[in-house]
Coordinates of N, CA and C in Angstrom, one line a residue:
M8 N 22.1 -2.2 -21.2 CA 23.3 -2.5 -19.8 C 22.6 -2.8 -18.8
S9 N 22.7 -4.2 -18.1 CA 21.6 -4.1 -16.9 C 22.3 -3.6 -15.9
K10 N 21.6 -3.4 -14.4 CA 21.6 -2.8 -13.5 C 22.2 -3.7 -12.4
R11 N 23.4 -3.0 -11.7 CA 24.0 -3.9 -10.9 C 23.7 -3.8 -9.3
I12 N 23.9 -5.0 -8.9 CA 23.5 -5.3 -7.4 C 24.7 -5.7 -6.6
L13 N 24.9 -5.2 -5.7 CA 26.0 -5.5 -4.8 C 25.2 -6.4 -3.6
I14 N 25.4 -7.4 -3.2 CA 25.2 -8.3 -2.4 C 26.0 -8.9 -1.4
L15 N 25.5 -8.4 0.0 CA 26.6 -9.2 1.2 C 25.8 -9.9 2.0
D16 N 26.3 -11.1 2.4 CA 25.8 -12.2 3.3 C 27.0 -13.0 3.6
D17 N 27.2 -13.8 4.7 CA 28.0 -14.8 5.1 C 27.6 -16.3 5.0
N18 N 26.2 -16.2 4.7 CA 25.7 -17.2 4.3 C 25.8 -17.6 2.9
Q19 N 26.7 -18.7 2.5 CA 27.0 -18.6 0.8 C 25.7 -19.5 0.3
D20 N 24.9 -20.3 1.2 CA 23.6 -20.6 0.5 C 22.4 -19.5 0.0
I21 N 22.6 -18.6 1.1 CA 21.6 -17.4 0.3 C 22.1 -16.7 -0.3
L22 N 23.3 -16.2 -0.4 CA 24.3 -15.6 -1.4 C 23.9 -16.4 -3.0
D23 N 24.0 -17.5 -3.0 CA 23.8 -18.5 -4.3 C 22.3 -18.3 -4.6
I24 N 21.5 -18.2 -3.8 CA 20.1 -18.4 -4.4 C 19.8 -17.1 -4.5
V25 N 20.3 -16.0 -4.0 CA 20.1 -14.3 -4.5 C 20.5 -14.2 -5.5
H26 N 21.7 -14.7 -5.5 CA 22.4 -14.1 -6.8 C 21.8 -15.0 -8.1
E27 N 21.5 -16.1 -7.8 CA 21.0 -16.7 -8.8 C 19.5 -16.0 -9.5
T28 N 19.0 -15.8 -8.4 CA 17.3 -15.3 -8.7 C 17.5 -14.0 -9.4
L29 N 18.5 -13.0 -9.0 CA 18.6 -11.5 -9.4 C 19.3 -11.7 -10.8
S30 N 20.1 -12.9 -11.2 CA 21.1 -12.8 -12.2 C 19.9 -13.3 -13.7
Y31 N 18.7 -14.0 -13.0 CA 18.0 -14.5 -13.5 C 17.1 -13.4 -14.4
E32 N 16.9 -12.6 -13.4 CA 15.9 -11.3 -13.7 C 16.7 -10.2 -14.4
N33 N 18.1 -10.4 -15.0 CA 18.7 -9.9 -15.8 C 19.4 -8.7 -15.1
F34 N 19.8 -8.8 -13.8 CA 20.8 -8.1 -13.3 C 22.0 -8.6 -13.0
D35 N 23.3 -7.5 -13.1 CA 24.4 -8.0 -12.6 C 24.7 -7.8 -11.4
V36 N 25.3 -9.1 -11.1 CA 25.2 -9.3 -9.7 C 26.5 -9.7 -8.9
K37 N 26.9 -8.8 -7.8 CA 28.2 -9.3 -7.2 C 27.9 -9.6 -5.8
S38 N 28.4 -10.8 -5.5 CA 28.1 -11.2 -4.5 C 29.4 -11.4 -3.4
I39 N 29.6 -11.0 -2.2 CA 30.5 -11.0 -1.1 C 29.9 -11.7 0.1
S40 N 31.0 -12.1 0.8 CA 30.7 -12.8 2.2 C 31.5 -11.9 3.1
V41 N 31.9 -10.8 2.8 CA 32.8 -10.2 4.1 C 32.5 -8.9 3.8
G42 N 32.3 -8.4 5.2 CA 31.8 -6.9 5.1 C 32.6 -6.0 4.9
D43 N 34.1 -6.2 5.3 CA 35.2 -5.2 4.8 C 35.1 -4.7 3.3
E44 N 34.7 -5.8 2.6 CA 34.8 -5.6 1.1 C 33.6 -4.9 0.8
V45 N 32.7 -4.2 1.5 CA 31.7 -3.7 0.7 C 31.8 -2.0 0.2
M46 N 32.7 -1.1 1.0 CA 33.1 0.0 0.5 C 34.3 0.0 -0.9
P47 N 35.0 -0.9 -0.7 CA 35.9 -1.1 -1.5 C 35.1 -1.5 -3.0
M48 N 34.1 -2.6 -2.8 CA 33.3 -2.7 -3.9 C 32.5 -2.0 -4.4
M49 N 32.3 -0.9 -3.6 CA 31.3 0.3 -3.9 C 31.9 0.9 -5.3
L50 N 33.4 1.5 -5.3 CA 33.8 1.9 -5.8 C 34.1 1.3 -7.0
E51 N 34.5 0.0 -7.0 CA 34.8 -1.0 -8.3 C 33.9 -1.2 -8.9
F52 N 32.7 -1.7 -8.4 CA 31.5 -2.4 -9.1 C 30.5 -1.3 -9.3
A53 N 30.0 -0.4 -9.0 CA 29.4 0.8 -8.9 C 28.1 0.7 -9.2
P54 N 27.5 -0.2 -7.9 CA 26.2 -1.2 -7.9 C 25.0 0.3 -7.8
A55 N 24.1 -0.2 -8.4 CA 22.8 0.6 -8.4 C 21.9 0.2 -7.1
L56 N 22.2 -0.6 -6.5 CA 21.6 -1.0 -5.2 C 22.4 -1.9 -4.2
V57 N 22.0 -2.0 -3.2 CA 22.9 -2.8 -2.2 C 22.2 -3.7 -1.4
I58 N 22.3 -4.9 -1.3 CA 21.4 -6.0 -0.4 C 22.7 -6.4 0.7
L59 N 22.3 -5.7 1.9 CA 23.1 -6.4 3.1 C 22.7 -7.2 4.2
D60 N 23.0 -8.1 4.4 CA 22.9 -8.9 5.6 C 23.0 -8.4 6.8
Y61 N 22.3 -8.6 7.6 CA 22.2 -7.3 9.2 C 23.2 -8.0 10.1
R62 N 23.5 -9.2 10.0 CA 24.4 -9.8 10.9 C 25.7 -10.8 10.2
V63 N 26.5 -9.9 10.2 CA 28.0 -10.8 9.6 C 28.8 -10.2 10.1
A64 N 30.0 -11.4 10.2 CA 31.2 -11.3 10.8 C 31.7 -10.0 10.8
G65 N 32.4 -9.2 11.9 CA 32.9 -8.0 11.9 C 32.1 -7.1 12.0
V66 N 31.6 -6.1 11.1 CA 31.0 -4.7 11.2 C 29.6 -5.4 10.5
N67 N 28.4 -4.8 11.5 CA 26.8 -5.4 10.9 C 26.6 -4.3 9.8
G68 N 25.5 -5.2 9.0 CA 24.8 -4.7 8.1 C 24.6 -3.2 7.9
G69 N 23.7 -2.7 9.2 CA 23.4 -1.6 9.7 C 24.4 -0.5 9.7
E70 N 25.7 -1.0 9.9 CA 26.8 0.1 10.3 C 27.1 0.3 8.9
L71 N 27.1 -0.7 7.8 CA 27.8 -0.5 6.9 C 26.6 0.3 5.9
C72 N 25.4 0.2 6.2 CA 24.2 1.0 5.5 C 24.5 2.3 5.7
K73 N 25.1 2.4 7.0 CA 25.4 3.9 7.6 C 26.5 4.8 6.7
Q74 N 27.2 3.9 6.6 CA 28.6 4.3 5.8 C 28.1 4.7 4.0
I75 N 27.3 3.7 3.9 CA 27.1 4.2 2.6 C 26.4 5.4 2.4
K76 N 25.2 5.5 3.2 CA 24.7 6.4 3.1 C 24.4 7.9 3.8
C77 N 26.0 7.8 4.0 CA 26.8 9.0 4.8 C 28.0 9.4 3.7
H78 N 28.0 8.7 2.8 CA 29.3 8.7 1.7 C 28.5 9.9 0.5
P79 N 29.0 10.9 0.1 CA 28.5 11.6 -0.6 C 28.3 11.3 -2.5
D80 N 29.0 10.1 -2.5 CA 28.8 9.5 -3.8 C 27.8 8.3 -3.8
Y81 N 27.7 7.9 -2.8 CA 26.8 6.5 -2.6 C 25.5 6.9 -1.9
K82 N 25.1 8.0 -1.4 CA 24.1 8.1 -0.6 C 22.8 8.1 -1.2
D83 N 22.8 8.4 -2.5 CA 21.0 7.9 -3.4 C 21.1 6.6 -3.8
I84 N 22.1 5.5 -3.3 CA 21.9 4.4 -4.0 C 21.0 3.6 -2.8
P85 N 20.3 2.8 -3.2 CA 19.1 2.2 -2.3 C 19.7 1.2 -1.7
V86 N 19.5 1.1 -0.4 CA 20.1 -0.3 0.3 C 18.8 -1.2 1.0
I87 N 18.8 -2.5 1.1 CA 17.9 -3.2 1.6 C 18.8 -4.2 2.4
I88 N 18.5 -4.4 3.6 CA 18.6 -4.8 4.8 C 18.0 -6.3 5.0
F89 N 18.6 -7.3 5.0 CA 18.3 -8.6 5.1 C 18.2 -8.8 6.9
S90 N 17.0 -9.3 7.4 CA 17.6 -9.3 8.9 C 16.5 -10.8 9.3
A91 N 17.2 -11.4 10.2 CA 16.5 -12.9 10.5 C 15.7 -12.5 12.2
Y92 N 16.1 -10.9 12.5 CA 15.7 -10.4 14.0 C 14.0 -9.8 13.3
I93 N 13.0 -10.0 13.6 CA 11.8 -9.6 13.2 C 11.6 -8.7 14.6
N94 N 10.6 -7.5 14.1 CA 10.3 -6.6 15.2 C 11.4 -5.8 15.4
H95 N 12.3 -5.7 14.6 CA 13.6 -4.7 14.6 C 13.4 -3.8 13.7
D96 N 12.4 -3.9 12.7 CA 12.4 -2.6 11.6 C 12.7 -1.0 11.6
D97 N 12.1 -0.6 13.2 CA 12.3 0.6 13.6 C 13.9 1.0 13.7
E98 N 14.6 0.0 14.5 CA 16.1 0.0 14.5 C 16.4 0.0 13.4
L99 N 16.1 -0.8 12.3 CA 17.0 -1.1 10.9 C 16.9 0.0 10.4
F100 N 15.8 0.7 10.1 CA 15.1 1.6 9.4 C 16.6 2.9 9.8
G101 N 16.7 2.8 10.9 CA 17.6 4.0 12.0 C 18.7 4.1 10.8
Y102 N 19.3 2.7 10.4 CA 20.4 3.0 10.0 C 20.3 3.9 8.4
G103 N 18.9 3.7 8.0 CA 19.0 4.5 6.9 C 18.4 4.1 5.5
C104 N 18.3 2.4 5.7 CA 18.0 1.6 4.7 C 16.6 2.0 3.9
D105 N 16.7 1.9 2.8 CA 15.2 2.0 2.0 C 14.6 0.9 2.0
A106 N 14.8 -0.2 2.5 CA 13.6 -1.5 2.6 C 14.3 -2.6 3.3
I107 N 13.5 -3.5 4.0 CA 14.2 -4.4 5.3 C 13.4 -5.4 4.4
I108 N 14.1 -6.6 4.5 CA 13.6 -8.1 3.8 C 13.9 -9.0 5.1
N109 N 12.7 -9.3 5.8 CA 12.9 -10.1 7.0 C 13.8 -12.0 6.5
K110 N 14.1 -12.5 7.1 CA 14.4 -14.2 7.0 C 13.9 -14.7 7.7
P111 N 13.3 -16.1 7.2 CA 13.5 -16.5 5.8 C 12.6 -15.4 4.8
F112 N 13.0 -15.3 3.6 CA 12.0 -14.7 2.5 C 11.8 -15.2 1.2
D113 N 10.6 -14.6 0.7 CA 10.3 -15.2 -0.3 C 10.9 -14.5 -1.5
L114 N 11.4 -15.4 -2.4 CA 12.0 -14.9 -4.0 C 11.2 -13.8 -4.2
T115 N 10.1 -13.9 -4.6 CA 8.8 -13.0 -5.2 C 9.1 -11.6 -4.6
E116 N 9.4 -11.6 -3.2 CA 9.2 -10.0 -2.3 C 10.3 -10.1 -2.7
L117 N 11.5 -10.5 -2.8 CA 12.8 -10.1 -3.4 C 12.8 -9.1 -4.6
V118 N 12.5 -9.9 -5.2 CA 12.4 -9.2 -6.9 C 11.4 -8.2 -6.9
E119 N 10.5 -8.1 -6.2 CA 9.5 -7.0 -6.3 C 10.0 -5.7 -5.5
K120 N 10.9 -5.8 -4.3 CA 11.3 -4.8 -3.9 C 12.5 -4.4 -4.5
V121 N 13.1 -5.1 -5.0 CA 14.4 -4.7 -5.9 C 13.9 -3.9 -7.2
N122 N 13.0 -4.6 -7.9 CA 12.4 -3.8 -8.8 C 11.8 -2.6 -8.3
G123 N 10.9 -2.3 -7.4 CA 10.6 -1.2 -7.0 C 11.5 0.2 -6.6
L124 N 12.7 -0.5 -6.2 CA 14.1 0.5 -6.0 C 14.9 1.0 -7.1
I125 N 14.7 0.2 -8.1 CA 15.7 0.6 -9.0 C 15.2 0.5 -10.5
S126 N 13.6 0.4 -10.6 CA 13.5 0.3 -12.0 C 13.1 1.6 -12.7

C-alpha cells in the first residue's frame, strides 16, 4: 500500500504539479484547496505526511500546522509548509512544521524532502 500525502494549496496549478509528481513517485495523494477541509480530511484520509501552503484563504498554513501538531492523533505526522516568503523560516518552524519548501521550488527537492520524512 502506498503512503498517503495530503496537500493544501489554493493555486490549482501548483496543486496539479505536486499531485502529479508525488503520484508518479507512487504516493497516494489527496489535493485540496480550502483550509477548512484539512482537519476533516486528516480523519477521513489518514495521511502519512501533510503539505500546507502558508498563504491560503481563511486560516494560514502555519495555524493549520499548529492544529495538526497539537492534536493527539496527528502530532507525529510530518508537515511541510510551502512558502513564498523567503527569510521567514524561523517564524514558520515556530508553528511546528518538520520542513519548509520555498516557492518557487524544485520538484526534485520536493520529492527528496517527502522521502526523507516518510520513508
